[in-house]
PDB file of C-alpha atoms in Angstrom:
ATOM      1  CA  MET A   1     107.202  83.963 106.195  1.00 39.00           C
ATOM      2  CA  LEU A   2     110.674  85.169 106.619  1.00 45.00           C
ATOM      3  CA  VAL A   3     112.214  86.492 109.840  1.00 46.00           C
ATOM      4  CA  MET A   4     115.353  89.035 109.141  1.00 47.00           C
ATOM      5  CA  PRO A   5     117.844  89.708 111.432  1.00 51.00           C
ATOM      6  CA  GLY A   6     116.591  92.125 114.231  1.00 50.00           C
ATOM      7  CA  ASN A   7     113.252  89.902 114.248  1.00 48.00           C
ATOM      8  CA  ASP A   8     111.668  91.518 111.111  1.00 51.00           C
ATOM      9  CA  THR A   9     109.225  89.557 109.863  1.00 51.00           C
ATOM     10  CA  LEU A  10     107.827  89.585 106.442  1.00 47.00           C
ATOM     11  CA  ARG A  11     104.996  87.662 104.509  1.00 51.00           C
ATOM     12  CA  SER A  12     105.065  86.386 100.902  1.00 51.00           C
ATOM     13  CA  GLY A  13     105.774  88.960  98.569  1.00 64.00           C
ATOM     14  CA  ALA A  14     108.952  91.229  97.252  1.00 75.00           C
ATOM     15  CA  PHE A  15     110.859  93.043  99.870  1.00 77.00           C
ATOM     16  CA  ILE A  16     114.208  95.018  99.678  1.00 80.00           C
ATOM     17  CA  ALA A  17     116.735  94.749 102.124  1.00 79.00           C
ATOM     18  CA  HIS A  18     119.139  97.448 103.212  1.00 76.00           C
ATOM     19  CA  TYR A  19     122.623  96.895 104.522  1.00 81.00           C
ATOM     20  CA  THR A  20     125.178  99.309 105.279  1.00 81.00           C
ATOM     21  CA  ALA A  21     128.607  99.343 103.445  1.00 81.00           C
ATOM     22  CA  ASP A  22     130.406  97.162 105.678  1.00 86.00           C
ATOM     23  CA  GLY A  23     127.260  94.491 105.572  1.00 83.00           C
ATOM     24  CA  ALA A  24     125.681  95.401 108.717  1.00 86.00           C
ATOM     25  CA  TYR A  25     121.773  94.923 108.321  1.00 82.00           C
ATOM     26  CA  GLN A  26     119.673  97.989 108.601  1.00 80.00           C
ATOM     27  CA  PHE A  27     115.773  97.294 107.976  1.00 76.00           C
ATOM     28  CA  THR A  28     113.679  95.511 105.334  1.00 79.00           C
ATOM     29  CA  GLN A  29     110.365  97.144 103.253  1.00 78.00           C
ATOM     30  CA  GLU A  30     108.364  95.509 101.088  1.00 78.00           C
ATOM     31  CA  SER A  31     108.299  96.523  97.226  1.00 78.00           C
ATOM     32  CA  VAL A  32     105.040  98.093  95.956  1.00 73.00           C
ATOM     33  CA  VAL A  33     105.603  96.699  92.598  1.00 78.00           C
ATOM     34  CA  GLY A  34     107.048  93.202  93.154  1.00 76.00           C
ATOM     35  CA  LEU A  35     110.578  92.665  92.313  1.00 77.00           C
ATOM     36  CA  THR A  36     112.181  91.944  88.937  1.00 79.00           C
ATOM     37  CA  VAL A  37     115.006  93.930  88.795  1.00 86.00           C
ATOM     38  CA  MET A  38     116.127  97.266  90.310  1.00 87.00           C
ATOM     39  CA  VAL A  39     119.216  99.782  89.744  1.00 90.00           C
ATOM     40  CA  MET A  40     120.494 102.624  91.610  1.00 87.00           C
ATOM     41  CA  GLU A  41     120.933 105.991  89.823  1.00 85.00           C
ATOM     42  CA  ASP A  42     123.790 108.241  90.169  1.00 83.00           C
ATOM     43  CA  SER A  43     121.808 110.673  92.637  1.00 85.00           C
ATOM     44  CA  GLY A  44     121.343 107.428  95.049  1.00 86.00           C
ATOM     45  CA  HIS A  45     117.765 107.204  94.092  1.00 89.00           C
ATOM     46  CA  LEU A  46     116.611 103.323  93.669  1.00 90.00           C
ATOM     47  CA  VAL A  47     114.602 102.212  91.042  1.00 93.00           C
ATOM     48  CA  VAL A  48     112.629  98.816  91.310  1.00 90.00           C
ATOM     49  CA  ALA A  49     110.784  97.093  88.673  1.00 88.00           C
ATOM     50  CA  GLY A  50     108.309  94.165  88.565  1.00 86.00           C
ATOM     51  CA  ALA A  51     104.823  94.147  87.801  1.00 84.00           C
ATOM     52  CA  GLY A  52     105.493  98.165  87.621  1.00 87.00           C
ATOM     53  CA  VAL A  53     108.014 100.566  88.157  1.00 92.00           C
ATOM     54  CA  ALA A  54     108.868 102.738  91.680  1.00 92.00           C
ATOM     55  CA  MET A  55     111.476 105.229  92.461  1.00 92.00           C
ATOM     56  CA  TYR A  56     112.630 105.365  96.172  1.00 91.00           C
ATOM     57  CA  SER A  57     114.644 108.345  97.652  1.00 90.00           C
ATOM     58  CA  PRO A  58     118.244 107.906  98.976  1.00 84.00           C
ATOM     59  CA  THR A  59     116.296 107.497 102.368  1.00 82.00           C
ATOM     60  CA  PHE A  60     114.434 104.843 100.761  1.00 83.00           C
ATOM     61  CA  VAL A  61     110.792 106.714 100.873  1.00 90.00           C
ATOM     62  CA  LEU A  62     108.817 105.747  98.235  1.00 91.00           C
ATOM     63  CA  GLN A  63     108.423 108.861  95.541  1.00 94.00           C
ATOM     64  CA  TRP A  64     106.301 107.367  93.113  1.00 94.00           C
ATOM     65  CA  SER A  65     105.106 104.241  91.351  1.00 93.00           C
ATOM     66  CA  ARG A  66     103.617 103.332  87.997  1.00 91.00           C
ATOM     67  CA  SER A  67     101.588 100.144  86.687  1.00 86.00           C
ATOM     68  CA  SER A  68     102.652  98.258  83.667  1.00 81.00           C
ATOM     69  CA  ASN A  69     103.382  94.845  82.024  1.00 76.00           C
ATOM     70  CA  ASP A  70     105.622  92.498  83.714  1.00 78.00           C
ATOM     71  CA  VAL A  71     109.033  94.360  83.361  1.00 89.00           C
ATOM     72  CA  ALA A  72     112.311  92.579  81.864  1.00 90.00           C
ATOM     73  CA  GLY A  73     114.707  95.310  82.327  1.00 92.00           C
ATOM     74  CA  VAL A  74     115.343  99.024  83.454  1.00 94.00           C
ATOM     75  CA  ALA A  75     118.443 101.286  83.372  1.00 95.00           C
ATOM     76  CA  THR A  76     118.856 105.085  84.051  1.00 95.00           C
ATOM     77  CA  ASP A  77     120.743 107.547  82.135  1.00 94.00           C
ATOM     78  CA  PRO A  78     123.259 110.032  83.615  1.00 91.00           C
ATOM     79  CA  VAL A  79     120.440 112.957  84.011  1.00 92.00           C
ATOM     80  CA  GLY A  80     118.250 110.407  85.930  1.00 92.00           C
ATOM     81  CA  SER A  81     115.736 109.446  83.249  1.00 95.00           C
ATOM     82  CA  ILE A  82     114.471 105.997  83.541  1.00 95.00           C
ATOM     83  CA  TYR A  83     114.183 103.450  80.932  1.00 97.00           C
ATOM     84  CA  VAL A  84     111.651 100.164  81.357  1.00 95.00           C
ATOM     85  CA  ALA A  85     111.839  97.225  78.871  1.00 94.00           C
ATOM     86  CA  MET A  86     109.029  95.032  78.703  1.00 90.00           C
ATOM     87  CA  GLY A  87     108.956  91.425  77.316  1.00 83.00           C
ATOM     88  CA  GLU A  88     106.800  88.982  75.350  1.00 74.00           C
ATOM     89  CA  PRO A  89     104.769  88.684  73.371  1.00 71.00           C
ATOM     90  CA  SER A  90     104.623  92.386  72.590  1.00 82.00           C
ATOM     91  CA  GLY A  91     107.864  94.302  73.860  1.00 89.00           C
ATOM     92  CA  SER A  92     108.081  97.676  74.506  1.00 93.00           C
ATOM     93  CA  LEU A  93     110.838 100.289  75.839  1.00 96.00           C
ATOM     94  CA  GLN A  94     109.355 103.257  78.001  1.00 96.00           C
ATOM     95  CA  LYS A  95     111.056 106.293  79.241  1.00 97.00           C
ATOM     96  CA  TYR A  96     110.114 108.113  82.456  1.00 96.00           C
ATOM     97  CA  SER A  97     111.412 111.151  83.632  1.00 95.00           C
ATOM     98  CA  ARG A  98     112.663 111.384  87.466  1.00 92.00           C
ATOM     99  CA  ASP A  99     109.587 112.477  88.657  1.00 94.00           C
ATOM    100  CA  GLY A 100     107.746 109.392  86.989  1.00 95.00           C
ATOM    101  CA  THR A 101     106.226 111.540  83.980  1.00 96.00           C
ATOM    102  CA  PRO A 102     105.878 109.190  80.913  1.00 96.00           C
ATOM    103  CA  GLY A 103     108.058 110.061  77.999  1.00 97.00           C
ATOM    104  CA  TRP A 104     108.411 108.410  74.493  1.00 97.00           C
ATOM    105  CA  ARG A 105     107.569 104.678  74.223  1.00 96.00           C
ATOM    106  CA  LYS A 106     108.744 102.189  71.332  1.00 96.00           C
ATOM    107  CA  ASP A 107     106.859  98.875  70.823  1.00 94.00           C
ATOM    108  CA  PHE A 108     108.087  95.739  69.102  1.00 93.00           C
ATOM    109  CA  TRP A 109     107.354  91.748  68.780  1.00 91.00           C
ATOM    110  CA  VAL A 110     109.413  89.589  70.557  1.00 91.00           C
ATOM    111  CA  ASN A 111     109.937  85.918  71.069  1.00 85.00           C
ATOM    112  CA  GLY A 112     111.642  84.951  74.321  1.00 79.00           C
ATOM    113  CA  PRO A 113     111.596  86.332  77.578  1.00 80.00           C
ATOM    114  CA  SER A 114     114.971  88.316  77.593  1.00 86.00           C
ATOM    115  CA  VAL A 115     114.696  92.077  76.888  1.00 92.00           C
ATOM    116  CA  THR A 116     117.331  94.295  78.311  1.00 94.00           C
ATOM    117  CA  VAL A 117     117.755  98.254  78.179  1.00 96.00           C
ATOM    118  CA  VAL A 118     121.454  99.460  78.724  1.00 96.00           C
ATOM    119  CA  CYS A 119     122.297 103.255  78.949  1.00 95.00           C
ATOM    120  CA  ASP A 120     125.882 104.597  78.214  1.00 94.00           C
ATOM    121  CA  ASP A 121     127.226 107.715  79.276  1.00 91.00           C
ATOM    122  CA  PHE A 122     126.800 109.745  75.922  1.00 93.00           C
ATOM    123  CA  GLY A 123     123.105 109.766  75.480  1.00 94.00           C
ATOM    124  CA  GLY A 124     122.698 106.097  73.923  1.00 96.00           C
ATOM    125  CA  VAL A 125     119.746 104.163  74.998  1.00 97.00           C
ATOM    126  CA  TYR A 126     119.932 100.439  73.688  1.00 97.00           C
ATOM    127  CA  VAL A 127     117.335  97.785  73.741  1.00 97.00           C
ATOM    128  CA  THR A 128     118.179  93.918  72.617  1.00 95.00           C
ATOM    129  CA  ALA A 129     115.906  91.264  72.269  1.00 93.00           C
ATOM    130  CA  LYS A 130     114.442  88.159  69.918  1.00 90.00           C
ATOM    131  CA  MET A 131     112.405  89.888  67.542  1.00 91.00           C
ATOM    132  CA  ILE A 132     110.072  88.946  65.044  1.00 89.00           C
ATOM    133  CA  ASP A 133     108.281  90.591  62.087  1.00 90.00           C
ATOM    134  CA  THR A 134     109.155  93.752  60.234  1.00 91.00           C
ATOM    135  CA  MET A 135     110.683  96.581  62.621  1.00 91.00           C
ATOM    136  CA  ASN A 136     110.509 100.064  61.884  1.00 94.00           C
ATOM    137  CA  PHE A 137     111.760 102.228  64.343  1.00 95.00           C
ATOM    138  CA  GLY A 138     111.867 105.693  62.353  1.00 94.00           C
ATOM    139  CA  ASN A 139     114.728 107.562  61.140  1.00 96.00           C
ATOM    140  CA  ASN A 140     115.186 105.160  58.294  1.00 95.00           C
ATOM    141  CA  ILE A 141     115.849 102.463  60.825  1.00 95.00           C
ATOM    142  CA  SER A 142     113.950  99.264  59.662  1.00 94.00           C
ATOM    143  CA  PHE A 143     114.754  95.783  59.276  1.00 91.00           C
ATOM    144  CA  VAL A 144     113.079  92.258  59.283  1.00 90.00           C
ATOM    145  CA  ALA A 145     113.372  89.860  62.203  1.00 89.00           C
ATOM    146  CA  ASN A 146     113.122  86.487  62.036  1.00 86.00           C
ATOM    147  CA  ASN A 147     113.573  85.151  65.554  1.00 86.00           C
ATOM    148  CA  ASN A 148     117.279  87.134  65.449  1.00 87.00           C
ATOM    149  CA  ILE A 149     118.881  88.873  68.466  1.00 90.00           C
ATOM    150  CA  CYS A 150     118.044  92.497  67.405  1.00 92.00           C
ATOM    151  CA  SER A 151     119.688  95.465  68.993  1.00 95.00           C
ATOM    152  CA  VAL A 152     118.404  99.096  68.669  1.00 97.00           C
ATOM    153  CA  LYS A 153     120.511 102.233  69.817  1.00 97.00           C
ATOM    154  CA  PHE A 154     118.099 105.168  70.355  1.00 98.00           C
ATOM    155  CA  ASP A 155     119.097 108.873  71.673  1.00 97.00           C
ATOM    156  CA  THR A 156     117.406 109.980  74.990  1.00 97.00           C
ATOM    157  CA  ALA A 157     114.772 112.103  72.877  1.00 97.00           C
ATOM    158  CA  GLY A 158     113.577 108.496  71.421  1.00 97.00           C
ATOM    159  CA  THR A 159     115.281 108.933  68.109  1.00 98.00           C
ATOM    160  CA  ALA A 160     116.657 105.787  66.317  1.00 97.00           C
ATOM    161  CA  ARG A 161     120.323 105.816  65.517  1.00 97.00           C
ATOM    162  CA  TRP A 162     121.023 102.303  64.537  1.00 96.00           C
ATOM    163  CA  GLY A 163     119.577  98.891  64.570  1.00 95.00           C
ATOM    164  CA  HIS A 164     120.171  95.379  63.309  1.00 90.00           C
ATOM    165  CA  ALA A 165     119.035  91.957  63.276  1.00 86.00           C
ATOM    166  CA  ASP A 166     122.610  90.814  63.988  1.00 78.00           C
ATOM    167  CA  VAL A 167     122.630  87.341  65.518  1.00 79.00           C
ATOM    168  CA  GLY A 168     120.935  84.233  64.548  1.00 68.00           C
ATOM    169  CA  GLN A 169     119.520  84.499  61.159  1.00 56.00           C
ATOM    170  CA  GLY A 170     116.538  82.312  61.851  1.00 47.00           C
ATOM    171  CA  GLN A 171     118.783  79.879  63.699  1.00 56.00           C
ATOM    172  CA  VAL A 172     118.120  78.504  67.227  1.00 66.00           C
ATOM    173  CA  ALA A 173     120.348  81.292  69.260  1.00 77.00           C
ATOM    174  CA  ASP A 174     119.020  82.180  72.752  1.00 85.00           C
ATOM    175  CA  PHE A 175     119.563  86.209  74.221  1.00 87.00           C
ATOM    176  CA  PHE A 176     120.247  86.582  77.769  1.00 89.00           C
ATOM    177  CA  THR A 177     121.798  89.783  78.685  1.00 92.00           C
ATOM    178  CA  SER A 178     123.610  92.990  77.665  1.00 95.00           C
ATOM    179  CA  ALA A 179     126.152  95.551  78.842  1.00 95.00           C
ATOM    180  CA  VAL A 180     127.702  98.741  77.919  1.00 94.00           C
ATOM    181  CA  ASP A 181     131.411  99.872  78.340  1.00 90.00           C
ATOM    182  CA  ARG A 182     132.758 103.436  79.163  1.00 81.00           C
ATOM    183  CA  HIS A 183     133.411 103.988  75.226  1.00 85.00           C
ATOM    184  CA  GLY A 184     129.656 103.238  74.295  1.00 89.00           C
ATOM    185  CA  SER A 185     130.413  99.765  73.080  1.00 92.00           C
ATOM    186  CA  LEU A 186     127.781  97.314  73.393  1.00 95.00           C
ATOM    187  CA  TYR A 187     128.106  93.765  74.718  1.00 94.00           C
ATOM    188  CA  LEU A 188     125.693  91.036  74.108  1.00 93.00           C
ATOM    189  CA  ALA A 189     125.607  87.470  75.813  1.00 92.00           C
ATOM    190  CA  CYS A 190     123.978  84.471  73.711  1.00 89.00           C
ATOM    191  CA  SER A 191     124.068  80.786  73.210  1.00 85.00           C
ATOM    192  CA  SER A 192     123.907  78.518  70.137  1.00 82.00           C
ATOM    193  CA  PRO A 193     124.368  75.146  69.038  1.00 78.00           C
ATOM    194  CA  GLY A 194     126.819  74.492  65.827  1.00 71.00           C
ATOM    195  CA  GLN A 195     126.758  77.163  63.468  1.00 73.00           C
ATOM    196  CA  THR A 196     126.164  80.712  64.393  1.00 77.00           C
ATOM    197  CA  VAL A 197     125.899  83.774  62.050  1.00 78.00           C
ATOM    198  CA  PHE A 198     127.151  87.103  63.575  1.00 81.00           C
ATOM    199  CA  GLY A 199     126.318  89.646  61.187  1.00 74.00           C
ATOM    200  CA  SER A 200     128.109  88.830  57.752  1.00 73.00           C
ATOM    201  CA  ASP A 201     130.588  86.600  59.656  1.00 75.00           C
ATOM    202  CA  THR A 202     129.668  82.834  60.720  1.00 74.00           C
ATOM    203  CA  LEU A 203     131.194  80.830  63.209  1.00 73.00           C
ATOM    204  CA  ASN A 204     131.364  77.194  62.784  1.00 65.00           C
ATOM    205  CA  SER A 205     131.211  75.391  66.131  1.00 64.00           C
ATOM    206  CA  VAL A 206     130.992  71.622  67.137  1.00 67.00           C
ATOM    207  CA  PRO A 207     127.333  71.246  66.421  1.00 68.00           C
ATOM    208  CA  SER A 208     126.966  68.647  69.064  1.00 68.00           C
ATOM    209  CA  ALA A 209     127.426  71.241  71.817  1.00 75.00           C
ATOM    210  CA  GLU A 210     125.770  74.590  72.998  1.00 80.00           C
ATOM    211  CA  HIS A 211     128.100  77.263  73.133  1.00 83.00           C
ATOM    212  CA  LEU A 212     128.192  80.480  75.105  1.00 86.00           C
ATOM    213  CA  PHE A 213     129.109  83.904  73.121  1.00 88.00           C
ATOM    214  CA  VAL A 214     129.929  87.372  73.926  1.00 89.00           C
ATOM    215  CA  SER A 215     129.670  89.789  70.843  1.00 90.00           C
ATOM    216  CA  GLN A 216     131.060  93.554  70.963  1.00 91.00           C
ATOM    217  CA  TYR A 217     129.819  96.257  68.822  1.00 92.00           C
ATOM    218  CA  ASP A 218     131.115 100.195  68.288  1.00 92.00           C
ATOM    219  CA  SER A 219     129.094 103.148  69.111  1.00 92.00           C
ATOM    220  CA  THR A 220     127.731 102.852  65.696  1.00 94.00           C
ATOM    221  CA  GLY A 221     126.832  99.500  65.867  1.00 93.00           C
ATOM    222  CA  ALA A 222     129.623  97.625  63.868  1.00 92.00           C
ATOM    223  CA  LEU A 223     130.398  94.328  64.920  1.00 90.00           C
ATOM    224  CA  LEU A 224     133.973  94.480  66.474  1.00 89.00           C
ATOM    225  CA  ARG A 225     134.400  90.899  67.736  1.00 87.00           C
ATOM    226  CA  VAL A 226     132.931  87.740  69.077  1.00 86.00           C
ATOM    227  CA  LEU A 227     134.182  85.833  71.958  1.00 84.00           C
ATOM    228  CA  GLN A 228     133.189  81.878  72.507  1.00 82.00           C
ATOM    229  CA  LEU A 229     133.634  81.765  75.983  1.00 81.00           C
ATOM    230  CA  ALA A 230     132.071  78.283  76.901  1.00 82.00           C
ATOM    231  CA  GLU A 231     130.845  74.791  75.327  1.00 81.00           C
ATOM    232  CA  ALA A 232     128.542  72.753  77.166  1.00 79.00           C
ATOM    233  CA  THR A 233     128.337  69.034  75.573  1.00 71.00           C
ATOM    234  CA  PRO A 234     125.993  67.485  74.588  1.00 66.00           C
ATOM    235  CA  THR A 235     123.310  70.287  73.744  1.00 58.00           C
ATOM    236  CA  THR A 236     121.073  68.620  75.962  1.00 61.00           C
ATOM    237  CA  TYR A 237     122.818  70.227  78.671  1.00 71.00           C
ATOM    238  CA  ILE A 238     122.380  74.104  78.965  1.00 76.00           C
ATOM    239  CA  ILE A 239     124.371  76.979  79.752  1.00 81.00           C
ATOM    240  CA  TYR A 240     123.107  80.526  80.046  1.00 81.00           C
ATOM    241  CA  ALA A 241     124.061  84.071  81.498  1.00 88.00           C
ATOM    242  CA  THR A 242     122.436  85.962  84.000  1.00 86.00           C
ATOM    243  CA  GLY A 243     124.739  88.602  84.269  1.00 90.00           C
ATOM    244  CA  LEU A 244     127.129  90.650  82.295  1.00 92.00           C
ATOM    245  CA  THR A 245     129.117  93.813  82.912  1.00 91.00           C
ATOM    246  CA  THR A 246     132.379  95.670  82.078  1.00 89.00           C
ATOM    247  CA  ASN A 247     134.759  97.832  83.583  1.00 83.00           C
ATOM    248  CA  ILE A 248     137.175 100.650  83.008  1.00 79.00           C
ATOM    249  CA  HIS A 249     140.053  98.377  81.814  1.00 78.00           C
ATOM    250  CA  GLY A 250     137.800  96.707  79.268  1.00 78.00           C
ATOM    251  CA  ASP A 251     137.596  93.427  81.308  1.00 85.00           C
ATOM    252  CA  ILE A 252     134.219  91.568  80.959  1.00 87.00           C
ATOM    253  CA  ALA A 253     132.699  89.974  83.793  1.00 88.00           C
ATOM    254  CA  LEU A 254     130.105  87.270  82.902  1.00 87.00           C
ATOM    255  CA  CYS A 255     127.930  84.892  85.740  1.00 88.00           C
ATOM    256  CA  GLY A 256     124.973  82.527  84.910  1.00 88.00           C
ATOM    257  CA  LEU A 257     124.092  78.878  85.258  1.00 86.00           C
ATOM    258  CA  PHE A 258     125.383  75.547  83.529  1.00 83.00           C
ATOM    259  CA  GLU A 259     124.624  71.806  83.804  1.00 80.00           C
ATOM    260  CA  GLY A 260     126.794  68.736  82.812  1.00 77.00           C
ATOM    261  CA  LYS A 261     130.258  69.309  81.626  1.00 76.00           C
ATOM    262  CA  THR A 262     130.986  72.589  80.506  1.00 80.00           C
ATOM    263  CA  LEU A 263     134.371  74.009  79.002  1.00 79.00           C
ATOM    264  CA  PHE A 264     135.518  77.379  80.162  1.00 78.00           C
ATOM    265  CA  GLY A 265     138.440  78.070  77.604  1.00 74.00           C
ATOM    266  CA  THR A 266     140.594  75.785  78.907  1.00 77.00           C
ATOM    267  CA  ILE A 267     139.241  75.537  82.320  1.00 79.00           C
ATOM    268  CA  SER A 268     136.759  72.182  82.467  1.00 81.00           C
ATOM    269  CA  MET A 269     133.865  72.135  85.072  1.00 81.00           C
ATOM    270  CA  SER A 270     131.037  69.756  86.008  1.00 80.00           C
ATOM    271  CA  SER A 271     128.091  70.488  87.650  1.00 78.00           C
ATOM    272  CA  LEU A 272     127.004  68.572  90.787  1.00 77.00           C
ATOM    273  CA  GLY A 273     123.910  67.634  89.595  1.00 73.00           C
ATOM    274  CA  GLY A 274     121.299  70.102  88.180  1.00 75.00           C
ATOM    275  CA  PHE A 275     122.534  73.323  87.624  1.00 81.00           C
ATOM    276  CA  ASP A 276     125.544  74.996  89.099  1.00 84.00           C
ATOM    277  CA  GLY A 277     126.523  78.711  89.050  1.00 85.00           C
ATOM    278  CA  PHE A 278     129.634  80.343  87.482  1.00 85.00           C
ATOM    279  CA  PHE A 279     131.441  83.412  87.559  1.00 85.00           C
ATOM    280  CA  GLY A 280     134.184  84.574  85.402  1.00 84.00           C
ATOM    281  CA  VAL A 281     136.365  87.601  84.221  1.00 83.00           C
ATOM    282  CA  ILE A 282     137.600  87.985  80.864  1.00 82.00           C
ATOM    283  CA  THR A 283     140.662  89.849  80.405  1.00 80.00           C
ATOM    284  CA  VAL A 284     140.247  91.209  76.923  1.00 69.00           C
ATOM    285  CA  PRO A 285     143.352  92.723  74.843  1.00 62.00           C
ATOM    286  CA  PRO A 286     142.771  95.320  72.024  1.00 51.00           C
ATOM    287  CA  ILE A 287     141.050  94.194  68.662  1.00 48.00           C
ATOM    288  CA  ILE A 288     144.392  93.684  66.977  1.00 39.00           C
ATOM    289  CA  ALA A 289     146.326  91.937  69.495  1.00 37.00           C
ATOM    290  CA  GLY A 290     146.289  88.423  71.140  1.00 40.00           C
ATOM    291  CA  ALA A 291     143.678  86.269  72.724  1.00 45.00           C
ATOM    292  CA  ALA A 292     141.456  86.701  75.619  1.00 50.00           C
ATOM    293  CA  SER A 293     142.472  85.538  79.196  1.00 55.00           C
ATOM    294  CA  LEU A 294     139.764  83.668  80.652  1.00 54.00           C
ATOM    295  CA  ARG A 295     139.144  82.965  84.709  1.00 56.00           C
ATOM    296  CA  PHE A 296     136.584  81.160  85.908  1.00 54.00           C
ATOM    297  CA  ALA A 297     135.027  79.507  88.934  1.00 57.00           C
ATOM    298  CA  SER A 298     132.221  77.739  89.810  1.00 55.00           C
ATOM    299  CA  VAL A 299     129.513  77.506  92.770  1.00 54.00           C
ATOM    300  CA  ASP A 300     127.111  74.871  93.628  1.00 50.00           C
ATOM    301  CA  CYS A 301     123.387  75.838  93.388  1.00 52.00           C
ATOM    302  CA  ASN A 302     121.751  73.170  95.096  1.00 49.00           C
ATOM    303  CA  ASN A 303     120.389  71.757  91.844  1.00 46.00           C
ATOM    304  CA  GLY A 304     118.191  74.882  91.582  1.00 47.00           C
ATOM    305  CA  GLU A 305     117.524  77.676  89.077  1.00 47.00           C
ATOM    306  CA  HIS A 306     118.294  81.287  90.253  1.00 46.00           C
ATOM    307  CA  ASP A 307     119.126  84.417  89.001  1.00 50.00           C
ATOM    308  CA  SER A 308     122.083  86.028  89.354  1.00 48.00           C
ATOM    309  CA  THR A 309     124.069  89.153  88.632  1.00 51.00           C
ATOM    310  CA  CYS A 310     127.662  90.603  88.617  1.00 45.00           C
ATOM    311  CA  ILE A 311     129.226  93.851  89.185  1.00 46.00           C
ATOM    312  CA  LEU A 312     132.901  94.415  88.235  1.00 44.00           C
TER     313      LEU A 312
END
C-alpha cells in the first residue's frame, strides 16, 4: 500500500502521479495497462504502456486502451501517431493512430529485453534491438543478424528506408537505449568488453574491462562516430545505460547504473556497494574537430537496481 500526499491511498499495481510545473502534488490514478514506459505527445496527451498501451487526454481522462505483449518502448510522431515496440523472443513494432486504430506492424526475432523505438521530426521511425536470423523488412532492406545490435528506419507508412546489423558481429555486445536529434541522427548506447565492431570499424579496448559506447548515425544510416564514454574493471563489474537523449546544441545526456570502479573519461568513480547511478552530459564537437568533453556525476542507489531516464 502506498500513501500519497493528501492521503491518497493506492494498493499494489501501477499508478501515475500528477504534479504541477512547480512540483505541487495534484492527484494519483491507477494505470489500466501497467507501466513500463510513458511519453507525452505534442498536444499534451499521455501515452502509457506496459502490458498494453493506453492514451489519456490532457485532463488525464482515459481515451482508449489496447492489450498487447509486454511493451519495451513507445514513441509518438509529430502528427500524434503512436509506435509501440515489443520485446523478446518475438519482437514487433506496432503503429496506432491517435484514436487507437491499429496500423501497420513489423515482426522480427530478438535476443534481449531492450527493444527501442524513437521518432524524428521528419517522418522517420527507428527500431533497434539485438536481432537474430535473416531479417527482411521489404523495400530491398534485408540482412543477416547473429546477435547483432540492429537498427531499421521506417517512414510513417511502414516502408523500410534503411537497416543494418551494425554492432557486435556475433560478439558479446549489449544494447540499452537509443535517441534521435533534431537533424535526424540516431544514437545508440551499448556496452562490450575487449574488441568491438561498429560497421566496418573495429575498436580495440582493454579486454579485461567492460566499455560503454554511444554510436551516432546520420539520417541515411551511415556511421558518423563512436564515443567510448566509460570503462568498468574488471569485466565482472557491470555498467549500463537506462536513459539517453540529446538537445538542440548536439549535447548528449546519459544516465544509468554501474558497480565497482568505473572510469568516465578522466573521471574515476567507485560505487558504494552494489549498483550506483550515474548521470553525464557529453558536449560533442563537430565531426571534424576535437575530442568530446565529458561531465559525469554519480548517486547512491542503495545497492538496488532501478530504472531511470534523463531529459536534457
